[in-house]
mmCIF file of C-alpha atoms and ligand atoms in Angstrom:
data_model
loop_
_atom_site.group_PDB
_atom_site.id
_atom_site.type_symbol
_atom_site.label_atom_id
_atom_site.label_comp_id
_atom_site.label_asym_id
_atom_site.label_seq_id
_atom_site.Cartn_x
_atom_site.Cartn_y
_atom_site.Cartn_z
ATOM 1 C CA MET A 565 14.565 120.486 136.815
ATOM 2 C CA PHE A 566 16.718 119.349 134.273
ATOM 3 C CA LYS A 567 16.494 116.070 132.620
ATOM 4 C CA ILE A 568 19.565 113.783 132.034
ATOM 5 C CA ILE A 569 19.138 112.509 128.506
ATOM 6 C CA SER A 570 22.212 110.469 128.637
ATOM 7 C CA ASN A 571 25.160 109.386 131.093
ATOM 8 C CA THR A 572 27.991 107.776 129.832
ATOM 9 C CA GLU A 573 31.255 106.927 131.673
ATOM 10 C CA ILE A 574 34.149 108.069 129.305
ATOM 11 C CA GLY A 575 37.130 107.417 131.869
ATOM 12 C CA PRO A 576 37.631 106.032 135.308
ATOM 13 C CA SER A 577 34.856 108.059 137.427
ATOM 14 C CA VAL A 578 34.645 110.472 134.484
ATOM 15 C CA HIS A 579 31.161 110.900 132.916
ATOM 16 C CA ARG A 580 29.857 112.452 129.945
ATOM 17 C CA LEU A 581 26.242 113.808 130.649
ATOM 18 C CA VAL A 582 24.008 115.216 128.136
ATOM 19 C CA ILE A 583 21.288 117.473 129.804
ATOM 20 C CA LEU A 584 18.156 119.108 128.450
ATOM 21 C CA ALA A 585 18.685 122.739 129.175
ATOM 22 C CA PRO A 586 17.215 124.607 125.875
ATOM 23 C CA ARG A 587 17.946 128.033 127.281
ATOM 24 C CA VAL A 588 21.500 127.511 128.319
ATOM 25 C CA ALA A 589 21.870 125.405 125.031
ATOM 26 C CA ARG A 590 20.809 128.501 122.948
ATOM 27 C CA ALA A 591 22.816 131.183 124.776
ATOM 28 C CA ARG A 592 26.176 129.608 125.888
ATOM 29 C CA LYS A 593 29.391 130.589 124.262
ATOM 30 C CA PRO A 594 32.471 128.515 124.303
ATOM 31 C CA GLY A 595 34.483 129.044 127.689
ATOM 32 C CA GLN A 596 31.397 129.342 129.884
ATOM 33 C CA PHE A 597 30.268 127.166 132.766
ATOM 34 C CA VAL A 598 26.850 126.321 134.676
ATOM 35 C CA ILE A 599 26.505 125.771 138.336
ATOM 36 C CA VAL A 600 24.900 122.664 139.006
ATOM 37 C CA ARG A 601 22.997 121.371 142.049
ATOM 38 C CA LYS A 602 21.717 117.731 142.368
ATOM 39 C CA LYS A 603 19.195 118.536 144.962
ATOM 40 C CA GLU A 604 18.082 121.544 146.686
ATOM 41 C CA SER A 605 20.323 120.856 149.693
ATOM 42 C CA SER A 606 23.369 119.896 147.390
ATOM 43 C CA GLU A 607 26.652 121.962 147.157
ATOM 44 C CA ARG A 608 26.914 124.044 143.869
ATOM 45 C CA ILE A 609 29.220 122.660 141.520
ATOM 46 C CA PRO A 610 30.747 124.744 138.596
ATOM 47 C CA LEU A 611 31.257 122.722 135.565
ATOM 48 C CA THR A 612 32.382 123.939 131.819
ATOM 49 C CA ILE A 613 29.809 123.482 129.116
ATOM 50 C CA ALA A 614 31.678 121.086 126.873
ATOM 51 C CA ASP A 615 29.368 121.146 124.211
ATOM 52 C CA ALA A 616 25.831 122.298 123.263
ATOM 53 C CA ASP A 617 23.244 121.463 120.784
ATOM 54 C CA PRO A 618 20.877 124.518 120.579
ATOM 55 C CA GLN A 619 18.351 122.425 118.184
ATOM 56 C CA ALA A 620 18.050 119.598 120.446
ATOM 57 C CA GLY A 621 18.215 121.997 123.448
ATOM 58 C CA THR A 622 20.984 119.988 125.065
ATOM 59 C CA ILE A 623 24.384 120.668 126.913
ATOM 60 C CA THR A 624 27.116 118.311 127.603
ATOM 61 C CA LEU A 625 29.027 118.315 130.751
ATOM 62 C CA ILE A 626 32.012 116.295 131.810
ATOM 63 C CA VAL A 627 32.132 115.514 135.302
ATOM 64 C CA GLN A 628 34.892 113.645 137.296
ATOM 65 C CA ALA A 629 33.404 112.163 140.562
ATOM 66 C CA VAL A 630 35.831 113.200 143.208
ATOM 67 C CA GLY A 631 33.683 114.324 146.135
ATOM 68 C CA VAL A 632 30.215 113.906 147.544
ATOM 69 C CA SER A 633 28.607 116.346 145.228
ATOM 70 C CA THR A 634 30.189 115.213 142.038
ATOM 71 C CA LYS A 635 29.533 111.401 142.896
ATOM 72 C CA ALA A 636 25.794 112.324 143.467
ATOM 73 C CA ILE A 637 25.671 114.059 139.802
ATOM 74 C CA VAL A 638 27.116 111.198 138.082
ATOM 75 C CA ALA A 639 24.986 108.567 139.772
ATOM 76 C CA THR A 640 22.055 110.404 138.344
ATOM 77 C CA PRO A 641 20.530 107.972 135.422
ATOM 78 C CA PRO A 642 19.108 109.001 132.188
ATOM 79 C CA GLY A 643 15.569 110.238 132.450
ATOM 80 C CA ASP A 644 16.208 111.494 135.966
ATOM 81 C CA PHE A 645 16.479 115.094 136.816
ATOM 82 C CA LEU A 646 18.997 117.710 138.219
ATOM 83 C CA GLN A 647 17.795 120.314 140.436
ATOM 84 C CA ASP A 648 19.337 123.442 138.923
ATOM 85 C CA VAL A 649 21.715 124.019 135.861
ATOM 86 C CA ALA A 650 22.110 127.778 136.158
ATOM 87 C CA GLY A 651 23.977 129.754 133.393
ATOM 88 C CA PRO A 652 25.752 130.188 131.230
ATOM 89 C CA LEU A 653 28.120 131.844 133.480
ATOM 90 C CA GLY A 654 31.529 133.562 133.066
ATOM 91 C CA LYS A 655 33.317 135.274 130.249
ATOM 92 C CA PRO A 656 33.161 133.589 126.978
ATOM 93 C CA THR A 657 36.656 132.720 125.328
ATOM 94 C CA HIS A 658 38.265 135.830 124.042
ATOM 95 C CA LEU A 659 38.843 134.421 120.378
ATOM 96 C CA GLU A 660 41.140 135.836 117.788
ATOM 97 C CA ARG A 661 42.921 134.575 114.717
ATOM 98 C CA TRP A 662 46.540 134.357 116.095
ATOM 99 C CA GLY A 663 47.794 131.512 113.953
ATOM 100 C CA LYS A 664 49.478 128.614 115.701
ATOM 101 C CA VAL A 665 47.694 127.921 118.987
ATOM 102 C CA ALA A 666 49.061 125.249 121.354
ATOM 103 C CA CYS A 667 45.937 123.612 123.253
ATOM 104 C CA ILE A 668 47.338 121.711 126.408
ATOM 105 C CA GLY A 669 44.894 119.563 128.661
ATOM 106 C CA GLY A 670 45.887 117.922 131.683
ATOM 107 C CA GLY A 671 43.878 114.859 132.878
ATOM 108 C CA VAL A 672 40.345 115.823 133.421
ATOM 109 C CA GLY A 673 41.019 119.568 132.434
ATOM 110 C CA THR A 674 41.033 118.147 128.776
ATOM 111 C CA ALA A 675 37.203 118.400 128.929
ATOM 112 C CA VAL A 676 37.303 122.348 129.610
ATOM 113 C CA LEU A 677 40.039 122.425 126.611
ATOM 114 C CA TYR A 678 37.599 120.705 124.245
ATOM 115 C CA PRO A 679 35.126 123.644 123.723
ATOM 116 C CA LEU A 680 38.065 125.999 123.189
ATOM 117 C CA VAL A 681 39.759 123.804 120.769
ATOM 118 C CA LYS A 682 36.740 123.620 118.699
ATOM 119 C CA ALA A 683 36.180 127.513 118.909
ATOM 120 C CA LEU A 684 39.711 128.204 118.198
ATOM 121 C CA TYR A 685 39.555 126.036 115.144
ATOM 122 C CA GLU A 686 36.379 127.484 113.923
ATOM 123 C CA LYS A 687 38.070 131.070 114.183
ATOM 124 C CA GLY A 688 40.546 129.878 111.575
ATOM 125 C CA ASN A 689 43.611 128.835 113.926
ATOM 126 C CA THR A 690 45.830 125.896 113.448
ATOM 127 C CA ILE A 691 45.540 123.954 116.484
ATOM 128 C CA TYR A 692 48.416 121.643 118.102
ATOM 129 C CA THR A 693 46.693 119.807 120.821
ATOM 130 C CA VAL A 694 48.770 118.213 123.645
ATOM 131 C CA ILE A 695 46.677 116.013 126.107
ATOM 132 C CA GLY A 696 47.862 113.930 129.218
ATOM 133 C CA GLY A 697 47.047 111.880 131.810
ATOM 134 C CA ARG A 698 48.310 109.267 134.487
ATOM 135 C CA GLY A 699 47.875 106.342 132.275
ATOM 136 C CA ALA A 700 45.756 105.304 128.946
ATOM 137 C CA LYS A 701 42.484 105.377 130.798
ATOM 138 C CA GLN A 702 42.923 108.916 131.970
ATOM 139 C CA VAL A 703 43.439 110.372 128.457
ATOM 140 C CA ILE A 704 39.853 111.446 127.495
ATOM 141 C CA LEU A 705 38.443 113.144 124.212
ATOM 142 C CA ALA A 706 41.269 112.134 122.251
ATOM 143 C CA ASP A 707 39.033 111.402 118.912
ATOM 144 C CA GLU A 708 36.923 114.188 119.407
ATOM 145 C CA LEU A 709 39.920 116.580 119.697
ATOM 146 C CA ARG A 710 41.814 115.079 116.811
ATOM 147 C CA GLU A 711 38.853 116.189 114.279
ATOM 148 C CA PHE A 712 39.806 119.931 115.222
ATOM 149 C CA SER A 713 43.702 119.452 115.411
ATOM 150 C CA LYS A 714 46.623 119.649 113.057
ATOM 151 C CA GLU A 715 48.502 117.509 115.215
ATOM 152 C CA LEU A 716 47.193 115.656 118.589
ATOM 153 C CA HIS A 717 50.018 114.791 121.018
ATOM 154 C CA ILE A 718 49.401 112.399 123.802
ATOM 155 C CA THR A 719 51.535 111.777 126.917
ATOM 156 C CA THR A 720 50.848 109.483 129.886
ATOM 157 C CA GLU A 721 52.950 109.321 133.095
ATOM 158 C CA ASP A 722 53.285 105.537 132.772
ATOM 159 C CA GLY A 723 54.014 105.501 129.395
ATOM 160 C CA THR A 724 50.749 103.372 128.482
ATOM 161 C CA LEU A 725 49.726 105.713 125.489
ATOM 162 C CA GLY A 726 51.685 108.100 123.551
ATOM 163 C CA ARG A 727 54.999 109.524 124.777
ATOM 164 C CA LYS A 728 55.940 108.873 128.712
ATOM 165 C CA GLY A 729 55.824 111.857 130.617
ATOM 166 C CA LEU A 730 54.015 114.947 131.604
ATOM 167 C CA VAL A 731 52.496 117.254 129.015
ATOM 168 C CA THR A 732 55.003 119.806 129.318
ATOM 169 C CA ILE A 733 57.690 117.534 127.547
ATOM 170 C CA VAL A 734 55.643 118.250 124.322
ATOM 171 C CA LEU A 735 55.713 121.803 124.991
ATOM 172 C CA GLU A 736 59.361 121.933 125.637
ATOM 173 C CA ASP A 737 59.716 120.444 121.975
ATOM 174 C CA MET A 738 57.749 123.193 120.622
ATOM 175 C CA LEU A 739 59.769 125.889 122.393
ATOM 176 C CA SER A 740 63.171 124.211 121.434
ATOM 177 C CA GLY A 741 62.060 124.136 117.673
ATOM 178 C CA LYS A 742 61.649 120.323 117.491
ATOM 179 C CA LEU A 743 57.929 120.908 116.813
ATOM 180 C CA PRO A 744 56.131 124.047 115.541
ATOM 181 C CA CYS A 745 56.498 126.964 118.154
ATOM 182 C CA PRO A 746 52.901 128.198 118.989
ATOM 183 C CA ASP A 747 51.857 132.243 118.840
ATOM 184 C CA VAL A 748 49.678 131.492 121.780
ATOM 185 C CA VAL A 749 48.990 128.787 124.164
ATOM 186 C CA PHE A 750 45.885 127.734 126.082
ATOM 187 C CA ALA A 751 46.429 125.409 129.113
ATOM 188 C CA VAL A 752 43.699 123.763 131.311
ATOM 189 C CA GLY A 753 44.317 121.155 134.160
ATOM 190 C CA PRO A 754 45.696 120.754 137.431
ATOM 191 C CA VAL A 755 47.161 124.219 139.132
ATOM 192 C CA PRO A 756 50.898 122.771 138.905
ATOM 193 C CA MET A 757 50.390 122.060 135.424
ATOM 194 C CA MET A 758 49.090 125.432 134.317
ATOM 195 C CA GLU A 759 51.760 127.088 136.394
ATOM 196 C CA ALA A 760 54.473 124.760 134.884
ATOM 197 C CA VAL A 761 53.224 125.788 131.305
ATOM 198 C CA ALA A 762 53.043 129.636 132.269
ATOM 199 C CA ASP A 763 56.626 129.378 133.597
ATOM 200 C CA MET A 764 57.958 127.846 130.489
ATOM 201 C CA THR A 765 56.360 130.373 127.922
ATOM 202 C CA ARG A 766 56.989 133.488 130.020
ATOM 203 C CA SER A 767 60.421 134.235 129.224
ATOM 204 C CA ARG A 768 59.828 133.820 125.340
ATOM 205 C CA GLY A 769 56.683 136.039 125.672
ATOM 206 C CA ILE A 770 54.249 133.645 124.257
ATOM 207 C CA PRO A 771 50.765 134.688 125.443
ATOM 208 C CA THR A 772 49.455 131.916 127.762
ATOM 209 C CA ILE A 773 45.919 131.627 128.699
ATOM 210 C CA VAL A 774 44.721 129.398 131.545
ATOM 211 C CA SER A 775 41.223 128.400 132.865
ATOM 212 C CA LEU A 776 41.100 128.507 136.501
ATOM 213 C CA ASN A 777 38.791 126.074 138.661
ATOM 214 C CA ALA A 778 38.281 128.082 141.780
ATOM 215 C CA ILE A 779 35.936 126.954 144.427
ATOM 216 C CA MET A 780 32.517 128.755 143.506
ATOM 217 C CA ILE A 781 29.377 129.452 145.597
ATOM 218 C CA ASP A 782 27.041 131.808 143.827
ATOM 219 C CA GLY A 783 28.843 132.347 140.493
ATOM 220 C CA THR A 784 27.714 135.796 140.090
ATOM 221 C CA GLY A 785 30.380 137.910 141.773
ATOM 222 C CA MET A 786 28.783 138.292 145.278
ATOM 223 C CA CYS A 787 30.266 135.971 147.612
ATOM 224 C CA GLY A 788 33.927 136.563 146.853
ATOM 225 C CA CYS A 789 34.570 132.684 147.317
ATOM 226 C CA CYS A 790 36.207 132.269 143.761
ATOM 227 C CA ARG A 791 38.690 135.084 144.443
ATOM 228 C CA VAL A 792 42.281 134.993 142.791
ATOM 229 C CA THR A 793 44.847 137.401 142.332
ATOM 230 C CA VAL A 794 45.961 138.340 138.649
ATOM 231 C CA GLY A 795 48.589 140.946 137.949
ATOM 232 C CA GLY A 796 48.241 141.895 141.654
ATOM 233 C CA GLU A 797 44.575 142.622 141.489
ATOM 234 C CA VAL A 798 41.715 140.970 142.783
ATOM 235 C CA LYS A 799 39.578 139.134 140.242
ATOM 236 C CA PHE A 800 36.763 136.733 140.526
ATOM 237 C CA THR A 801 36.983 133.708 138.555
ATOM 238 C CA CYS A 802 33.212 133.474 138.112
ATOM 239 C CA VAL A 803 32.793 136.961 136.499
ATOM 240 C CA ASP A 804 36.043 138.165 135.391
ATOM 241 C CA GLY A 805 37.329 134.637 134.243
ATOM 242 C CA PRO A 806 37.451 131.616 134.177
ATOM 243 C CA GLU A 807 40.245 132.475 131.687
ATOM 244 C CA PHE A 808 43.108 134.647 132.636
ATOM 245 C CA ASP A 809 46.557 135.695 131.552
ATOM 246 C CA GLY A 810 48.559 132.739 133.000
ATOM 247 C CA HIS A 811 51.826 134.903 133.206
ATOM 248 C CA LYS A 812 49.842 137.095 135.608
ATOM 249 C CA VAL A 813 48.078 134.223 137.915
ATOM 250 C CA ASP A 814 49.005 133.886 141.566
ATOM 251 C CA PHE A 815 49.236 130.166 141.537
ATOM 252 C CA LYS A 816 50.483 129.968 145.180
ATOM 253 C CA GLU A 817 47.390 131.705 146.374
ATOM 254 C CA LEU A 818 45.152 129.565 144.237
ATOM 255 C CA ARG A 819 46.415 126.242 145.300
ATOM 256 C CA ASN A 820 46.198 127.428 148.916
ATOM 257 C CA ARG A 821 42.516 128.392 148.485
ATOM 258 C CA LEU A 822 41.761 125.192 146.639
ATOM 259 C CA SER A 823 43.038 123.021 149.389
ATOM 260 C CA MET A 824 40.922 125.311 152.163
ATOM 261 C CA TYR A 825 38.378 122.650 152.504
ATOM 262 C CA ARG A 826 40.115 119.582 151.730
ATOM 263 C CA GLN A 827 39.614 117.909 155.314
ATOM 264 C CA GLN A 828 36.013 118.786 155.293
ATOM 265 C CA GLU A 829 35.650 117.344 151.681
ATOM 266 C CA GLN A 830 37.425 114.095 153.128
ATOM 267 C CA LYS A 831 35.174 113.575 155.911
ATOM 268 C CA ALA A 832 32.066 114.235 153.926
ATOM 269 C CA LEU A 833 33.291 111.586 151.250
ATOM 270 C CA GLU A 834 33.769 109.212 153.826
ATOM 271 C CA GLU A 835 30.252 109.646 155.190
ATOM 272 C CA TYR A 836 28.935 109.417 151.794
ATOM 273 C CA CYS A 837 30.676 106.219 151.153
ATOM 274 C CA ARG A 838 29.762 104.497 154.626
ATOM 275 C CA VAL A 839 26.019 105.236 153.709
ATOM 276 C CA GLU A 840 26.155 104.179 150.324
ATOM 277 C CA GLU A 841 27.978 100.795 151.824
ATOM 278 C CA GLN A 842 25.037 100.327 154.200
ATOM 279 C CA ILE A 843 22.438 100.800 151.617
ATOM 280 C CA ARG A 844 24.082 98.161 149.319
ATOM 281 C CA HIS A 845 24.338 95.869 152.086
ATOM 282 C CA MET A 846 20.733 96.299 152.925
ATOM 283 C CA LYS A 847 19.576 95.764 149.311
ATOM 284 C CA GLN A 848 21.839 92.583 149.248
ATOM 285 C CA SER A 849 20.394 90.989 152.533
HETATM 286 P P1 LIG B 1632 46.618 114.762 137.058
HETATM 287 O O1 LIG B 1632 47.097 115.053 138.344
HETATM 288 O O2 LIG B 1632 46.348 113.153 136.666
HETATM 289 O O3 LIG B 1632 47.338 115.323 135.950
HETATM 290 C C1 LIG B 1632 46.956 115.187 134.506
HETATM 291 C C2 LIG B 1632 48.233 115.454 133.750
HETATM 292 O O4 LIG B 1632 48.631 117.011 133.818
HETATM 293 C C3 LIG B 1632 49.392 114.757 134.170
HETATM 294 O O5 LIG B 1632 49.231 113.446 133.621
HETATM 295 C C4 LIG B 1632 50.529 115.619 133.236
HETATM 296 O O6 LIG B 1632 50.617 115.490 131.990
HETATM 297 C C5 LIG B 1632 49.900 116.990 133.755
HETATM 298 N N1 LIG B 1632 50.586 117.381 134.814
HETATM 299 C C6 LIG B 1632 50.168 117.549 136.079
HETATM 300 N N2 LIG B 1632 51.008 118.079 137.071
HETATM 301 C C7 LIG B 1632 51.888 118.558 135.998
HETATM 302 C C8 LIG B 1632 53.215 119.184 136.474
HETATM 303 N N3 LIG B 1632 53.334 119.874 137.823
HETATM 304 N N4 LIG B 1632 53.823 119.868 135.385
HETATM 305 C C9 LIG B 1632 53.468 119.499 134.100
HETATM 306 N N5 LIG B 1632 52.294 118.736 133.816
HETATM 307 C C10 LIG B 1632 51.521 118.354 134.820
HETATM 308 O O7 LIG B 1632 45.098 115.588 136.853
HETATM 309 P P2 LIG B 1632 43.711 114.824 136.920
HETATM 310 O O8 LIG B 1632 43.541 113.909 138.352
HETATM 311 O O9 LIG B 1632 43.106 114.179 135.791
HETATM 312 O O10 LIG B 1632 42.834 116.334 137.256
HETATM 313 C C11 LIG B 1632 42.432 116.581 138.374
HETATM 314 C C12 LIG B 1632 43.015 118.106 138.568
HETATM 315 O O11 LIG B 1632 42.629 118.835 137.433
HETATM 316 C C13 LIG B 1632 42.447 118.529 139.839
HETATM 317 O O12 LIG B 1632 43.501 119.559 140.485
HETATM 318 C C14 LIG B 1632 41.443 119.459 139.290
HETATM 319 O O13 LIG B 1632 41.162 120.493 140.097
HETATM 320 C C15 LIG B 1632 42.089 119.861 138.031
HETATM 321 N N6 LIG B 1632 40.978 120.443 136.964
HETATM 322 C C16 LIG B 1632 41.237 121.675 136.450
HETATM 323 C C17 LIG B 1632 40.144 122.146 135.460
HETATM 324 C C18 LIG B 1632 40.379 123.591 135.124
HETATM 325 O O14 LIG B 1632 39.454 124.080 134.476
HETATM 326 N N7 LIG B 1632 41.565 124.378 135.150
HETATM 327 C C19 LIG B 1632 38.896 121.597 135.220
HETATM 328 C C20 LIG B 1632 39.029 120.232 135.779
HETATM 329 C C21 LIG B 1632 39.860 119.826 136.705
HETATM 330 FE FE1 LIG B 1633 30.956 133.954 144.469
HETATM 331 FE FE2 LIG B 1633 32.384 134.036 142.422
HETATM 332 S S1 LIG B 1633 31.269 132.266 143.135
HETATM 333 S S2 LIG B 1633 32.023 135.509 143.794
#
């Protein structure tokens, strides 16, 4: 059992959880993730370790409540427990001193970007960070990322913060010379965003690393659930990734696989909301 030390809402339905997990906190490296289960009967949710404090024995996870299982995780108050926090899993980020690195985060993918930015900065790279969301409220971790970034660019689709548009408008400026052109790009966020970034950098030969959020079960390469095709080869996101060469990922296949259980997820969510409503009603009456 893993104790929740704190649970703070940092954006609409996005929570920062600090969890007591001393062994994971000591062993984790940037880019790795854990698989969390709220209860023994719960779905397994892969979550990137956003930060860790080995001395305090804690890890930080940033969780967006989108389905039944993530809603149950973020509803866990401080002092309460999660059944499992298994990890660290996945390959750590490959770190080099490349020079100028553009780190691009879309929406809640910014939470996955944060430990990468920190590690790339500590390796001696100059970081140009771009983060974006639908509106100002969906932009997360701006202050934390500013600390490690030479420049921090913010975009919102509704123009309520930073430049109006998608994160790729800033990348366009980088590639056209209006802003410093990066030697390497890291992109984390929705699949269409990572695909768009990879498409833009491919012809210029700028290495582009993406972090994939495949559906996972065991997280150890046994079940095949997190299968992706990279450069024509089958890879398992949990053991071969989660980071891959964005120019080689079959994004279409990934999109299809991610939408495979959408109907079941929607049904389960409706049932969860119905039961929650009933409980609320009973408490009120
Ligand atoms: P969102 O759809 O609101 O998009 C966030 C931002 O990403 C947008 O504001 C825009 O700047 C950029 N973006 C989106 N589509 C784009 C496109 N086609 N071209 C260029 N830029 C684009 O995202 P959200 O709702 O905050 O995040 C949820 C999504 O992020 C889910 O799809 C989830 O699976 C994914 N996600 C991915 C990871 C990962 O590790 N890759 C981690 C967490 C969440
Ligand atoms: Fe089972 Fe990756 S989650 S093989």
